[in-house]
XYZ file of N, CA and C in Angstrom:
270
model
N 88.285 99.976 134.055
C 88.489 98.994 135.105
C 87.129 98.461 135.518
N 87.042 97.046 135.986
C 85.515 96.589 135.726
C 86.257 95.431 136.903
N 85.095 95.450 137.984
C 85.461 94.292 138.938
C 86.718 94.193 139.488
N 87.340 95.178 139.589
C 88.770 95.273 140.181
C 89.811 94.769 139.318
N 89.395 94.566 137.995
C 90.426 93.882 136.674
C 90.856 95.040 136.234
N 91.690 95.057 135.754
C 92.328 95.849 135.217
C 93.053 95.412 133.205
N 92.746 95.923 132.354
C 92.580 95.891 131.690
C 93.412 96.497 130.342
N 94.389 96.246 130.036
C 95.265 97.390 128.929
C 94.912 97.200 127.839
N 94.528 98.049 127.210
C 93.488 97.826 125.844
C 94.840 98.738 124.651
N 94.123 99.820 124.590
C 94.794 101.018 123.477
C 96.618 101.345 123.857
N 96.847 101.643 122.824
C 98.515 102.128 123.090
C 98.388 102.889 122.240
N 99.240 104.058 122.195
C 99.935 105.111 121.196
C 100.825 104.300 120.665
N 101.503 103.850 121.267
C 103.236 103.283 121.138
C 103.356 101.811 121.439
N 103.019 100.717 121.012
C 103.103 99.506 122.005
C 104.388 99.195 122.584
N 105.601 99.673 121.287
C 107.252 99.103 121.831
C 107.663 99.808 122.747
N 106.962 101.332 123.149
C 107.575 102.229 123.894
C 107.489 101.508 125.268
N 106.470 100.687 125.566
C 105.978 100.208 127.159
C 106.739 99.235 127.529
N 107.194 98.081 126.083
C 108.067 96.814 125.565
C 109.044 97.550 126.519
N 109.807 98.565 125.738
C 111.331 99.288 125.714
C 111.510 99.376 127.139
N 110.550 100.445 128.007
C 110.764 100.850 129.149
C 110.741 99.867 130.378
N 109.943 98.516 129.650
C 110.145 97.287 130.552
C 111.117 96.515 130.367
N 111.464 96.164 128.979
C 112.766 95.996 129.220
C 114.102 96.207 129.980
N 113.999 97.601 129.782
C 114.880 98.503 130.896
C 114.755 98.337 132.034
N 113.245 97.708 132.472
C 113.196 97.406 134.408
C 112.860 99.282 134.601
N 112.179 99.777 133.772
C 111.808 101.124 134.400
C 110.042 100.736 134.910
N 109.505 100.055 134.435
C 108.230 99.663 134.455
C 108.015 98.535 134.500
N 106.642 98.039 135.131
C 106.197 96.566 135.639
C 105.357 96.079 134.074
N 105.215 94.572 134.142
C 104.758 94.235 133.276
C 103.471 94.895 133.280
N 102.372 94.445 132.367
C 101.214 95.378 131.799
C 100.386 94.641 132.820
N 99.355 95.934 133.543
C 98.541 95.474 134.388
C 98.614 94.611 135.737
N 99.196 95.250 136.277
C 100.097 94.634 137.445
C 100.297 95.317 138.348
N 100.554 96.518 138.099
C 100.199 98.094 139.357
C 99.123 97.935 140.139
N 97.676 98.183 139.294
C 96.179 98.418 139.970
C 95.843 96.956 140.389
N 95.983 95.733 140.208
C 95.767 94.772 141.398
C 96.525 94.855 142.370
N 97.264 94.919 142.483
C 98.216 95.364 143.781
C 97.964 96.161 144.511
N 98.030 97.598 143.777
C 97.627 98.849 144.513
C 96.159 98.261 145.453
N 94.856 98.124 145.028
C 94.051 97.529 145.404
C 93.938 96.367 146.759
N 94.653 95.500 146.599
C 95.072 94.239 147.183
C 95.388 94.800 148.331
N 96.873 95.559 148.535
C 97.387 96.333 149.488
C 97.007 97.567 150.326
N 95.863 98.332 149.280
C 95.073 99.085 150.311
C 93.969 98.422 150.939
N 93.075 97.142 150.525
C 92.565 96.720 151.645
C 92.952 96.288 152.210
N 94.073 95.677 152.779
C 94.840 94.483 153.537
C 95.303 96.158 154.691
N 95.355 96.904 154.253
C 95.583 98.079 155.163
C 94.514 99.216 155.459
N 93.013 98.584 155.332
C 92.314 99.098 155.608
C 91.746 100.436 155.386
N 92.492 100.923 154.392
C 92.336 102.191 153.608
C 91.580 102.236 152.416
N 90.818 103.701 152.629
C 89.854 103.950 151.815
C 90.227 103.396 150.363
N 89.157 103.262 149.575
C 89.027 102.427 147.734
C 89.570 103.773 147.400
N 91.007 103.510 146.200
C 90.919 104.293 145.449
C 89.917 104.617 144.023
N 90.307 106.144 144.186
C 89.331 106.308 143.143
C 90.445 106.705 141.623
N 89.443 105.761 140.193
C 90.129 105.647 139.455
C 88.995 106.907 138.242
N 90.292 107.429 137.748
C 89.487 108.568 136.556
C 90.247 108.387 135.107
N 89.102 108.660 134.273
C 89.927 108.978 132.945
C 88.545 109.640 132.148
N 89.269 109.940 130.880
C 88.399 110.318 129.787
C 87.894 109.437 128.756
N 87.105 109.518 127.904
C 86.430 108.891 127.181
C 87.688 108.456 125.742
N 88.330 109.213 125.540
C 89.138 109.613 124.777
C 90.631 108.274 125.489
N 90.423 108.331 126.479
C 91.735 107.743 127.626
C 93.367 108.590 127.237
N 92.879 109.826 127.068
C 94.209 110.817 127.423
C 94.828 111.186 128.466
N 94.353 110.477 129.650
C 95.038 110.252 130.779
C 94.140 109.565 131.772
N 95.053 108.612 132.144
C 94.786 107.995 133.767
C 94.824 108.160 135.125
N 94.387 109.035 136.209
C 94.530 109.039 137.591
C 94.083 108.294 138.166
N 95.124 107.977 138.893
C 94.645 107.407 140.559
C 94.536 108.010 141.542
N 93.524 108.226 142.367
C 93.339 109.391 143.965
C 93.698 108.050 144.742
N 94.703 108.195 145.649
C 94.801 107.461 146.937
C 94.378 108.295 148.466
N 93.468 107.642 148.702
C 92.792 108.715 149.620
C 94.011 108.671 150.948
N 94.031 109.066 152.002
C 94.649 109.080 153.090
C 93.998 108.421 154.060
N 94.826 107.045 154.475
C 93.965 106.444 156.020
C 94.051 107.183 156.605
N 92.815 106.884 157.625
C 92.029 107.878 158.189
C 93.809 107.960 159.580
N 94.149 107.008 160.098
C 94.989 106.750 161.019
C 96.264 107.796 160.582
N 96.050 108.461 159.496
C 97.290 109.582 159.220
C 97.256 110.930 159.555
N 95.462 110.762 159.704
C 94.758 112.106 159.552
C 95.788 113.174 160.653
N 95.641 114.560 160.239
C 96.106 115.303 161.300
C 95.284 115.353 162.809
N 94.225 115.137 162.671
C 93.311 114.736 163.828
C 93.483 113.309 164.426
N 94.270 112.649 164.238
C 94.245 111.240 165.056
C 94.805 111.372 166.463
N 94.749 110.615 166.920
C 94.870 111.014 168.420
C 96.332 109.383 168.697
N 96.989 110.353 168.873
C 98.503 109.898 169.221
C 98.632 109.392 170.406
N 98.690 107.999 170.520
C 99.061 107.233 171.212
C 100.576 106.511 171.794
N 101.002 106.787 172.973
C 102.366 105.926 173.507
C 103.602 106.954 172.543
N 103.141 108.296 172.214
C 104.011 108.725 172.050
C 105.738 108.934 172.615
N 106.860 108.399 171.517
C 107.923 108.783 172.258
C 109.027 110.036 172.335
N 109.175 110.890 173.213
C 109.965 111.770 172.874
C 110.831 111.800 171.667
N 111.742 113.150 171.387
C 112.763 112.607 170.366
C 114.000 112.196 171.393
N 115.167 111.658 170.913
C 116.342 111.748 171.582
C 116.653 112.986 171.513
N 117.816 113.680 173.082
C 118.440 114.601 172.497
C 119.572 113.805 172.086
N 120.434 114.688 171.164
C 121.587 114.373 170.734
C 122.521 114.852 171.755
N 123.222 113.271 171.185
C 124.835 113.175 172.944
C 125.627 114.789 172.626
N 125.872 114.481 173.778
C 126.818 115.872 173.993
C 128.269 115.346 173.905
N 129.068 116.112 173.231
C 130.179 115.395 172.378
C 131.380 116.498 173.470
N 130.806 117.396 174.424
C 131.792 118.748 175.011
C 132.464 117.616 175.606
N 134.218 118.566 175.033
C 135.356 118.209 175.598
C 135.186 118.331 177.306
N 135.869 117.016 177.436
C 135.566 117.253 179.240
C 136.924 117.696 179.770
């Protein structure tokens, strides 16, 4: 990945990616990581970080956690829960 492009080069299988898009199990090629990207800055969350091997035997993505999720954030206008109605025969 170079400049936030994203790039599909190598395949094992090219029809296998064809097949599974066909099916609507998967997005067209290269179309995930601009997005992903796009949508975590527009939400102000940390750059993911992208890994692989030299080899490209696998791809990760780390999506870090906004900070606003953290267990340390400080909870604001909190609202109780409901209790649940009381259903007793009167």
């Amino acid at each position: 990945m170079q400049a936030g492009k994203a790039v599909s080069r190598r395949y094992c299988n090219r029809r296998i990616g064809e097949f599974l898009k066909e099916l609507d199990l998967t997005e067209g090629r290269s179309t995930s990581v601009p997005k992903i990207l796009r949508v975590m800055k527009a939400n102000g969350s940390p750059v993911p970080v992208f890994e692989t091997d030299d080899e490209r035997s696998f791809f990760l993505i780390r999506l870090p956690v906004h900070e606003g999720f953290s267990v340390q954030a400080e909870v604001v206008n909190e609202v109780p829960p409901k209790s649940p109605p009381n259903f007793a025969p009167t």
